[in-house]
PDB file of C-alpha atoms and ligand atoms in Angstrom:
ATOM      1  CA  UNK B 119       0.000   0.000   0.000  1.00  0.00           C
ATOM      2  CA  UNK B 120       1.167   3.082  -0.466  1.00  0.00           C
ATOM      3  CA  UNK B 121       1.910   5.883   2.570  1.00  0.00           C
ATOM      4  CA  UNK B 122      -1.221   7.802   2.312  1.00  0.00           C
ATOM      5  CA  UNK B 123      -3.674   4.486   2.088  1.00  0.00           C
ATOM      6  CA  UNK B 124      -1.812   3.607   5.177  1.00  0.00           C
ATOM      7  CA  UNK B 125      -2.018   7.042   6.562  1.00  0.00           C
ATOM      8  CA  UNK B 126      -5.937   6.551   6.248  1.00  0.00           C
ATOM      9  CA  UNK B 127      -6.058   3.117   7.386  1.00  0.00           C
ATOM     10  CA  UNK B 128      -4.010   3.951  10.651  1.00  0.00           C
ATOM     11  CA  UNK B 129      -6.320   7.297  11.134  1.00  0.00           C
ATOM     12  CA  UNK B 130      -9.323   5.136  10.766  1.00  0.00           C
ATOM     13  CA  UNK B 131      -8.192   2.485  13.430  1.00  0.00           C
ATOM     14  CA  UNK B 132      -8.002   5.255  16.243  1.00  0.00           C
ATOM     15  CA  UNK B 133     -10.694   7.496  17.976  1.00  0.00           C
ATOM     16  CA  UNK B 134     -11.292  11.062  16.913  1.00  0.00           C
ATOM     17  CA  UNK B 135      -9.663  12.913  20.015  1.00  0.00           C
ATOM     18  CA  UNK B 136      -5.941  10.815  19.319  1.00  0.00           C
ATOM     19  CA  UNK B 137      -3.633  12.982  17.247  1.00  0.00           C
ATOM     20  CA  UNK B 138      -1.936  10.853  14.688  1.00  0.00           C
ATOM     21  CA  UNK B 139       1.576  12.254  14.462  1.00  0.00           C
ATOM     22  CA  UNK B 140       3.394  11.036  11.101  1.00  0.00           C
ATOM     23  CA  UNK B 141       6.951  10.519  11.651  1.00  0.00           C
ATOM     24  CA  UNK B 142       8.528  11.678   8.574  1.00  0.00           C
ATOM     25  CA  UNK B 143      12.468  11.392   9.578  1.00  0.00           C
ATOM     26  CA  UNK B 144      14.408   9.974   6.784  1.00  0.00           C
ATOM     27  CA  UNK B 145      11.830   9.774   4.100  1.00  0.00           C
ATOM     28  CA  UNK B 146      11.893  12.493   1.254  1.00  0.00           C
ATOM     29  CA  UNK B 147       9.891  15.391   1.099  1.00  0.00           C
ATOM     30  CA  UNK B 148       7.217  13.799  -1.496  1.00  0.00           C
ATOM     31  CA  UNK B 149       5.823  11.584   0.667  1.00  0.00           C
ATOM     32  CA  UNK B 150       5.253  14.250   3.326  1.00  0.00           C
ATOM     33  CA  UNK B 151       3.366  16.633   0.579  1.00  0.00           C
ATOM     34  CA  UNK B 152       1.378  13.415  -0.600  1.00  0.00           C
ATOM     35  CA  UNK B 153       0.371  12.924   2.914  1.00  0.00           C
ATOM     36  CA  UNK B 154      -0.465  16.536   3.355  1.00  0.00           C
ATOM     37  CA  UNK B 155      -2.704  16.555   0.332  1.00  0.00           C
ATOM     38  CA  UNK B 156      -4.353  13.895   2.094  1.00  0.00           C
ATOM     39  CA  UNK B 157      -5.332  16.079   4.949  1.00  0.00           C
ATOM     40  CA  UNK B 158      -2.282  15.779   7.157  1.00  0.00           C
ATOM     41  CA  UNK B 159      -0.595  18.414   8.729  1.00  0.00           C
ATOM     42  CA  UNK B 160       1.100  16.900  11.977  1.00  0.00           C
ATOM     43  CA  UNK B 161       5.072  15.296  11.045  1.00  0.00           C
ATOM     44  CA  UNK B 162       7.440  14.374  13.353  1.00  0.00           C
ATOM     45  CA  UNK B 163      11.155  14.849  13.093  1.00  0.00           C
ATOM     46  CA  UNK B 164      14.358  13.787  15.513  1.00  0.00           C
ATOM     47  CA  UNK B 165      16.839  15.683  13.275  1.00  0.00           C
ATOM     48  CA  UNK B 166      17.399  19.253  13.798  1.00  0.00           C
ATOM     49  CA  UNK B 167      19.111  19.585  10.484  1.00  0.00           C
ATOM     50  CA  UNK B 168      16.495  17.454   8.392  1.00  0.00           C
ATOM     51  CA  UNK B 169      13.170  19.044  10.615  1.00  0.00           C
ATOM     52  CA  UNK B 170      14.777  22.350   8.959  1.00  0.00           C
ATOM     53  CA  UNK B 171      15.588  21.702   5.591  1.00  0.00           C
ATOM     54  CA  UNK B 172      12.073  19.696   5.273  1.00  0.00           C
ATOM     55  CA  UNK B 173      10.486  22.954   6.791  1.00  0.00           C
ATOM     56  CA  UNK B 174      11.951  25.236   3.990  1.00  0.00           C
ATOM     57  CA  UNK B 175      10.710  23.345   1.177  1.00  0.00           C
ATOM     58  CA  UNK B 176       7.176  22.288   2.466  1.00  0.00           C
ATOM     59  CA  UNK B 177       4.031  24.464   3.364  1.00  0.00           C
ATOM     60  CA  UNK B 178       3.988  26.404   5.998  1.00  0.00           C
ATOM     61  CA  UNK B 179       1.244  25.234   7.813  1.00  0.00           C
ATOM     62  CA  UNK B 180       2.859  21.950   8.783  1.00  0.00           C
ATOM     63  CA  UNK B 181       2.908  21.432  12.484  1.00  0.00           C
ATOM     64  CA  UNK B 182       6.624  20.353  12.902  1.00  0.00           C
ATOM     65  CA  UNK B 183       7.122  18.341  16.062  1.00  0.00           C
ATOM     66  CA  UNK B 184      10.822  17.896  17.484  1.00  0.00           C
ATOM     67  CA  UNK B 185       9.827  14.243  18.561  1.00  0.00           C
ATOM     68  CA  UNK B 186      14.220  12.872  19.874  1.00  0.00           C
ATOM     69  CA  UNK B 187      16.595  14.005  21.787  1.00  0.00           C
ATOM     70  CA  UNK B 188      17.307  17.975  21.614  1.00  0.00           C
ATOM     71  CA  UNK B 189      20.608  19.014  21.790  1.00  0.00           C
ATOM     72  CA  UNK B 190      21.100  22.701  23.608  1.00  0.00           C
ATOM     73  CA  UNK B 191      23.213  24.489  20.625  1.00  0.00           C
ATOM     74  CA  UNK B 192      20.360  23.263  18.144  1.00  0.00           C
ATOM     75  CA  UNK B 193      17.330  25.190  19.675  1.00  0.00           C
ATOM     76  CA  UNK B 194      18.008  28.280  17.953  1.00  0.00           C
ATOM     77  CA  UNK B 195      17.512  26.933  14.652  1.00  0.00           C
ATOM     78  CA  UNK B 196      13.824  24.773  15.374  1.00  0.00           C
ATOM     79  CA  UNK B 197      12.470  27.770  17.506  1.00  0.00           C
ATOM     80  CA  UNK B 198      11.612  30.149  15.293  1.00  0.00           C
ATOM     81  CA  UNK B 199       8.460  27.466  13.759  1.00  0.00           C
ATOM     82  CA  UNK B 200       8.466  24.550  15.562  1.00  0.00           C
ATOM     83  CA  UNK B 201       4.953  23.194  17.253  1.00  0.00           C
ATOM     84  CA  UNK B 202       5.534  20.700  19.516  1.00  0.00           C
ATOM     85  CA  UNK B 203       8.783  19.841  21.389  1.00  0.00           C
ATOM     86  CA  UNK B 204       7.999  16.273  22.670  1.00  0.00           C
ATOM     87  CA  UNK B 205      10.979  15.712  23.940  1.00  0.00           C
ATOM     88  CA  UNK B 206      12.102  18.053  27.300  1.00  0.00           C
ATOM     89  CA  UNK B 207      14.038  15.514  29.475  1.00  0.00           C
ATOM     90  CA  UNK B 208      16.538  18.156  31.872  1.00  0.00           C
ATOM     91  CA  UNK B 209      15.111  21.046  33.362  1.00  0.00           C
ATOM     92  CA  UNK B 210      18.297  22.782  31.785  1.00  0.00           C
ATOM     93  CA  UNK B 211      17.193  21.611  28.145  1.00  0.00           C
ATOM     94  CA  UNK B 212      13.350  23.575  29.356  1.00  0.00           C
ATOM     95  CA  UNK B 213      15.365  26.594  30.258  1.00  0.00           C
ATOM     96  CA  UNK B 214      17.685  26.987  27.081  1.00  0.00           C
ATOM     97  CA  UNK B 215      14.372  26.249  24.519  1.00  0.00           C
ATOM     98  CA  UNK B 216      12.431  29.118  26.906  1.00  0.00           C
ATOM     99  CA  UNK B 217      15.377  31.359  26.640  1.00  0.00           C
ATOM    100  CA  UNK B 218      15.466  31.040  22.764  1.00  0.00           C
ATOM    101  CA  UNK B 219      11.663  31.049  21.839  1.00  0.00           C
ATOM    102  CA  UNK B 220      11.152  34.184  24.047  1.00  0.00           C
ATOM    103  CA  UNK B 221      14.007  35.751  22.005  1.00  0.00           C
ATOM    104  CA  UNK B 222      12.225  35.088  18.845  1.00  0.00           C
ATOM    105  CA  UNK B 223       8.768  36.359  20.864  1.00  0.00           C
ATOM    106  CA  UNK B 224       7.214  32.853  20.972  1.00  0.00           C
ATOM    107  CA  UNK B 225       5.860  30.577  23.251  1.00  0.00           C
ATOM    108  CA  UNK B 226       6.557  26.981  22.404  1.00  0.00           C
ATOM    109  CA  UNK B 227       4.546  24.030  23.209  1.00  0.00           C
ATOM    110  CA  UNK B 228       6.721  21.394  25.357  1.00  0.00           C
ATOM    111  CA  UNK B 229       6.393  17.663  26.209  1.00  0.00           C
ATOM    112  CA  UNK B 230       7.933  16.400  29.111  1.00  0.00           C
ATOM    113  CA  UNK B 231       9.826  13.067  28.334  1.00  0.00           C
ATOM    114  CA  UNK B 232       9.465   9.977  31.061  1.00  0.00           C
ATOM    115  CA  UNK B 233      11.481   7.391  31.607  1.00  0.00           C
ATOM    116  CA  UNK B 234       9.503   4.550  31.783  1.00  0.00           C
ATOM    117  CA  UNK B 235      11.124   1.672  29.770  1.00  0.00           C
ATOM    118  CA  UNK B 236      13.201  -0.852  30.920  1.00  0.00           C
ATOM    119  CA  UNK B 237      16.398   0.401  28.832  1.00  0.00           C
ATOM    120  CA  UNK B 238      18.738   2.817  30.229  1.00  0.00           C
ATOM    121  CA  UNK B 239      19.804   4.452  26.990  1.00  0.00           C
ATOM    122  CA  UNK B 240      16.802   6.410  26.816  1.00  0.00           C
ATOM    123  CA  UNK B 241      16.218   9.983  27.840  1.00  0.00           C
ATOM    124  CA  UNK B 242      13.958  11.384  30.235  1.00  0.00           C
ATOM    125  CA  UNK B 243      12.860  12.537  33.734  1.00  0.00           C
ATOM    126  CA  UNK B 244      12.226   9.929  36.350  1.00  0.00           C
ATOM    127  CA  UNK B 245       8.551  10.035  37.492  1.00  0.00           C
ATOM    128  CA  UNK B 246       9.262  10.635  40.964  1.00  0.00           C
ATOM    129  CA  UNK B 247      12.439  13.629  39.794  1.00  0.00           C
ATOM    130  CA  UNK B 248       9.806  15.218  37.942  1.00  0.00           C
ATOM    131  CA  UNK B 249       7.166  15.557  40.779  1.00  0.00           C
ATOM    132  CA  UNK B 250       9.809  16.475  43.161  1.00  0.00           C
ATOM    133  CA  UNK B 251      10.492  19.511  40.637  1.00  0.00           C
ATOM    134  CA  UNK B 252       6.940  20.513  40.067  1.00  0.00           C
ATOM    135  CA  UNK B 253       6.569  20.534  44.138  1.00  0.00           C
ATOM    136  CA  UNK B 254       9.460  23.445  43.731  1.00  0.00           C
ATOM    137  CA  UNK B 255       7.438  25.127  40.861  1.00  0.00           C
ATOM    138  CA  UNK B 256      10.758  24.178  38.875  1.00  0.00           C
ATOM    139  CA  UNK B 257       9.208  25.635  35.588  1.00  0.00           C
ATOM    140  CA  UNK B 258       7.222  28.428  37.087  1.00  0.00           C
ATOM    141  CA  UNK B 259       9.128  31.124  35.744  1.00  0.00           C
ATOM    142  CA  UNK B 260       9.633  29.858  32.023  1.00  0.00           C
ATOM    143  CA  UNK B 261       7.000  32.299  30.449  1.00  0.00           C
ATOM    144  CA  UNK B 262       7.942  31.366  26.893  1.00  0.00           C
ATOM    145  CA  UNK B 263       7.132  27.374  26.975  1.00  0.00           C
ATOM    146  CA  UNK B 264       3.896  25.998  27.490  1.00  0.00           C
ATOM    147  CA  UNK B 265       3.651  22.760  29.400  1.00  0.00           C
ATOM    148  CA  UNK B 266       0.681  20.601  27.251  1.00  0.00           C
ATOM    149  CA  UNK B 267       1.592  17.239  28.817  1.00  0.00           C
ATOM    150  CA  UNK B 268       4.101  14.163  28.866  1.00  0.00           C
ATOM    151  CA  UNK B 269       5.876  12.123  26.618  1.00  0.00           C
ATOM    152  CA  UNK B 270       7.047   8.303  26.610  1.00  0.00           C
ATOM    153  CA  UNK B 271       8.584   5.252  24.996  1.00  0.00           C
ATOM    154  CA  UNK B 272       7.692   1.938  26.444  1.00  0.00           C
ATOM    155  CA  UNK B 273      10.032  -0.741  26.403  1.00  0.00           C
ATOM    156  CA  UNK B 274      11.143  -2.546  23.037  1.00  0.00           C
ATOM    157  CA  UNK B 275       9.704  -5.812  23.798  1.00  0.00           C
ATOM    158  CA  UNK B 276       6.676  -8.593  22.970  1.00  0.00           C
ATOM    159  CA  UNK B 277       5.844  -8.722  26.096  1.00  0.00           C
ATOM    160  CA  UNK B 278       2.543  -6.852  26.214  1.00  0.00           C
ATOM    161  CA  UNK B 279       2.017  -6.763  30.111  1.00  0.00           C
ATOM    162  CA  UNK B 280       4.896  -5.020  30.524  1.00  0.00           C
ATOM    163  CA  UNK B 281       4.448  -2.131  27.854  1.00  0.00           C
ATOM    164  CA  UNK B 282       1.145  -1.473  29.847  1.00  0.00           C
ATOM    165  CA  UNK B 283       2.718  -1.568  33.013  1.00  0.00           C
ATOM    166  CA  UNK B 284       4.802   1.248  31.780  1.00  0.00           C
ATOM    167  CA  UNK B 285       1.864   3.420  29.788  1.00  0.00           C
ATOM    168  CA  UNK B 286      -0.546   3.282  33.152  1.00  0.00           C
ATOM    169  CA  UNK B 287       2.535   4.544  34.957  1.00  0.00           C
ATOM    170  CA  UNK B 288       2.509   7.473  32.501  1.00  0.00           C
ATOM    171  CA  UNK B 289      -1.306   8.078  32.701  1.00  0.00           C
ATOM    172  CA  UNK B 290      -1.621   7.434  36.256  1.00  0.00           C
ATOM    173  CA  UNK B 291       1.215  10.778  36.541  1.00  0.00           C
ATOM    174  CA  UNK B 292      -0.248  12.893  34.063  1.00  0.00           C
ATOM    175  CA  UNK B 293      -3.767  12.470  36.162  1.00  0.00           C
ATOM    176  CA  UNK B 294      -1.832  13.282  39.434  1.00  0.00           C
ATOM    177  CA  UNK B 295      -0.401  16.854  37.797  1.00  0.00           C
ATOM    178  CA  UNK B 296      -3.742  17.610  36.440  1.00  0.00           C
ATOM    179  CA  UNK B 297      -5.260  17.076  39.915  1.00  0.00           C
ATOM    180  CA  UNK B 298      -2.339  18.359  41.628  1.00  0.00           C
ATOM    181  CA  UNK B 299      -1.628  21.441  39.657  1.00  0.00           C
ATOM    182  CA  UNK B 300      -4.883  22.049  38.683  1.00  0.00           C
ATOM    183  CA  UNK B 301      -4.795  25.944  38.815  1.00  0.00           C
ATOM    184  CA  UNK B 302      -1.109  25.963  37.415  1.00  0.00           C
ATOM    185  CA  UNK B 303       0.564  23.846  35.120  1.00  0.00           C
ATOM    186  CA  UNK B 304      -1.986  21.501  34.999  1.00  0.00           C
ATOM    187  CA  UNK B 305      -4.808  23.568  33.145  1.00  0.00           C
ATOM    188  CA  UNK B 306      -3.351  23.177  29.983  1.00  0.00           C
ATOM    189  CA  UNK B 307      -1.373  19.498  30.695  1.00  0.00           C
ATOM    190  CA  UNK B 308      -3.383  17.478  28.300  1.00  0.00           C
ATOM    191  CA  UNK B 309      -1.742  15.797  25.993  1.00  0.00           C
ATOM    192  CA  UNK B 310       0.157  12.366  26.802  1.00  0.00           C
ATOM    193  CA  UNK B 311       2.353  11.287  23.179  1.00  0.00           C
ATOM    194  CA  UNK B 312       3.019   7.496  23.553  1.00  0.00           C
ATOM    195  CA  UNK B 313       2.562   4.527  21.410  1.00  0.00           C
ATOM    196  CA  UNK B 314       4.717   4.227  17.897  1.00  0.00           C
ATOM    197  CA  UNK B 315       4.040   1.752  15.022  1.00  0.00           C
ATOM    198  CA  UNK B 316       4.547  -1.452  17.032  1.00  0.00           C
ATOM    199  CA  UNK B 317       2.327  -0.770  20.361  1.00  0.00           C
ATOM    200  CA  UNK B 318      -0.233   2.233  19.365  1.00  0.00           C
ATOM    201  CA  UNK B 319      -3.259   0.360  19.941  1.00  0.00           C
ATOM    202  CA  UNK B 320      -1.745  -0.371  23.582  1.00  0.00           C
ATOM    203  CA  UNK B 321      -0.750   3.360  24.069  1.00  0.00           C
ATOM    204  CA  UNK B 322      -4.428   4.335  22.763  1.00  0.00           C
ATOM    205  CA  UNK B 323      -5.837   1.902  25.319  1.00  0.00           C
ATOM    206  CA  UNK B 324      -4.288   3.143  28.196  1.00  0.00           C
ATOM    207  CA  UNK B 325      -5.341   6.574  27.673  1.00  0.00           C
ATOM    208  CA  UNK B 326      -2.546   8.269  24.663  1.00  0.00           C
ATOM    209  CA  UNK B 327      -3.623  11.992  23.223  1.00  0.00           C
ATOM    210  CA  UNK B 328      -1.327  12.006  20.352  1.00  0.00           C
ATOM    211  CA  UNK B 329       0.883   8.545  18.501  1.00  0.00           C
ATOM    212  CA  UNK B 330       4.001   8.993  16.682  1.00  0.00           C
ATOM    213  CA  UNK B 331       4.003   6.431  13.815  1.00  0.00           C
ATOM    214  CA  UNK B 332       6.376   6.432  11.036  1.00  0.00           C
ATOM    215  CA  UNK B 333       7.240   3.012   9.815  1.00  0.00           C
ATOM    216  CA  UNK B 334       3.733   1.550   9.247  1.00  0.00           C
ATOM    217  CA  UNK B 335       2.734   4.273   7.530  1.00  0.00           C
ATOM    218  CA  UNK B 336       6.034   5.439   5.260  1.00  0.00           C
ATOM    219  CA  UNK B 337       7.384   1.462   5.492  1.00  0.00           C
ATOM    220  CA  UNK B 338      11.051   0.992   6.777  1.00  0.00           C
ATOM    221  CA  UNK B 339      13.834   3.104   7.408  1.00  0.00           C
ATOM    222  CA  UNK B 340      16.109   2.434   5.375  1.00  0.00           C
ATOM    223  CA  UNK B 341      19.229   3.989   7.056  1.00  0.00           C
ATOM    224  CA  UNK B 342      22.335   2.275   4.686  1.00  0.00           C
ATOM    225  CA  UNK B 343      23.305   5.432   3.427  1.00  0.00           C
ATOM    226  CA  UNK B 344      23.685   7.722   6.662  1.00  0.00           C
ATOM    227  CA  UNK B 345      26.655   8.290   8.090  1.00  0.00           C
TER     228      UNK B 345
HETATM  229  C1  PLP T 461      11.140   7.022  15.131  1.00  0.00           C
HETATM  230  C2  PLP T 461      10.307   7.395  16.265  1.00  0.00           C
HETATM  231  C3  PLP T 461       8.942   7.057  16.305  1.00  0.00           C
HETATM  232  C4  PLP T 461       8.236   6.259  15.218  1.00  0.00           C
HETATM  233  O1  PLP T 461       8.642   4.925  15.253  1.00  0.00           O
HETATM  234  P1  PLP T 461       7.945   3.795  14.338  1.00  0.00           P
HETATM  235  O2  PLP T 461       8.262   2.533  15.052  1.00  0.00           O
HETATM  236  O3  PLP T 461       8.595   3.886  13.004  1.00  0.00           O
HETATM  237  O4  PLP T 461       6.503   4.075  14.272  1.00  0.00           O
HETATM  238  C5  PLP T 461       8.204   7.500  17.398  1.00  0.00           C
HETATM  239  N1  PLP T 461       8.762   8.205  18.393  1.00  0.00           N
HETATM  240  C6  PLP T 461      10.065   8.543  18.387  1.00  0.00           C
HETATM  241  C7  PLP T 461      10.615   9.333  19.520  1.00  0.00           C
HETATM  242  C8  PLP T 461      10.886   8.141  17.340  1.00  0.00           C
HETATM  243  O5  PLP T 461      12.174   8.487  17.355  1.00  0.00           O
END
């Protein structure tokens, strides 16, 4: 099939309020525009340097996400037009992107990233970190990002029980900042991003806003030629 009958198929499978993200990263500029002319406007991107160069040549009402890790020197260049930055995992990474969007007058939607899998190469704040930081009103005085919710990667594995495990645990803390925080950050904390190609129906089950799926809509990555 091609990428925009599996764009529909995918969109079809999930309920209306779950924001289908289409990871784009390492596949060519046509088959974003084909999916656009089929109605999407929300890509995802871990590449500073490709979310950039895809932005020039595309429309410009594209809702970029930065969806991997963000390096500090590499704000400047996503802040002027990015959306969504899903992936906030130091409290020194929220500061920098803050500093930088309210130099360019904006204020930037931010995810923060969990650690929830069972890996240790992936990024993110600790559940119990994070709540220790929002008890010290850690982002109270970054005016220029907006806080919409939380971010996560369950483990890699088949082992279905244990993915859940890990997207409750992500739920179960973005209900405890909306209840805590109710009149500060958590009036706008609404959005939880979890669930890829291989465990979005899980994700979606367990209560996920928005899924980031690239492969089963755009096929493999095929990454032979990157350096
Ligand atoms: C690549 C990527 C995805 C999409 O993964 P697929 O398995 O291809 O759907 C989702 N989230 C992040 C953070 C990624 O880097």
């Amino acid at each position: 099939m091609s990428c925009v009958a599996n764009y529909i198929e995918t969109k079809k499978s999930l309920p209306e309020n779950v924001l289908l993200l289409a990871v784009s990263k390492t596949k060519p500029a046509e088959d974003i525009k084909a999916l656009y002319d089929a109605g999407c406007r929300d890509f995802g991107e871990n590449k500073v340097q490709e979310l950039t160069a895809k932005h020039e040549v595309l429309p410009q009402d594209i809702r970029w996400h930065q969806i991997g890790h963000l390096q500090t020197n590499k704000i400047k260049y996503i802040i002027p037009f990015v959306y969504m930055i899903h992936s906030i995992d130091s409290l020194k990474l929220a500061e920098e992107v803050n500093k930088q969007a309210q130099k360019h007058g904006r204020i930037v939607n931010c995810l923060l990233q969990l650690k929830v899998a069972q890996e240790d190469t992936k990024f993110g704040f600790e559940i119990s970190e994070l709540k220790k930081m929002l008890e010290e009103n850690a982002f109270a005085e970054l005016k220029n990002i907006k806080l919409k919710g939380v971010m996560a990667m369950a483990t890699n594995t088949e082992n279905e029980a244990e993915i859940i495990k890990e997207f409750s645990l992500v739920k179960e803390f973005s209900d405890f900042v909306k209840t805590t925080y109710q009149n500060t950050v958590g009036e706008e904390f609404t959005e939880i991003s979890m669930g890829m190609s291989e465990d979005y129906k899980l994700a979606v089950s367990c209560g996920s806003t928005i899924v980031r799926i690239g492969s089963s809509i755009f096929g493999e990555r095929d990454y032979s030629n990157k350096n």
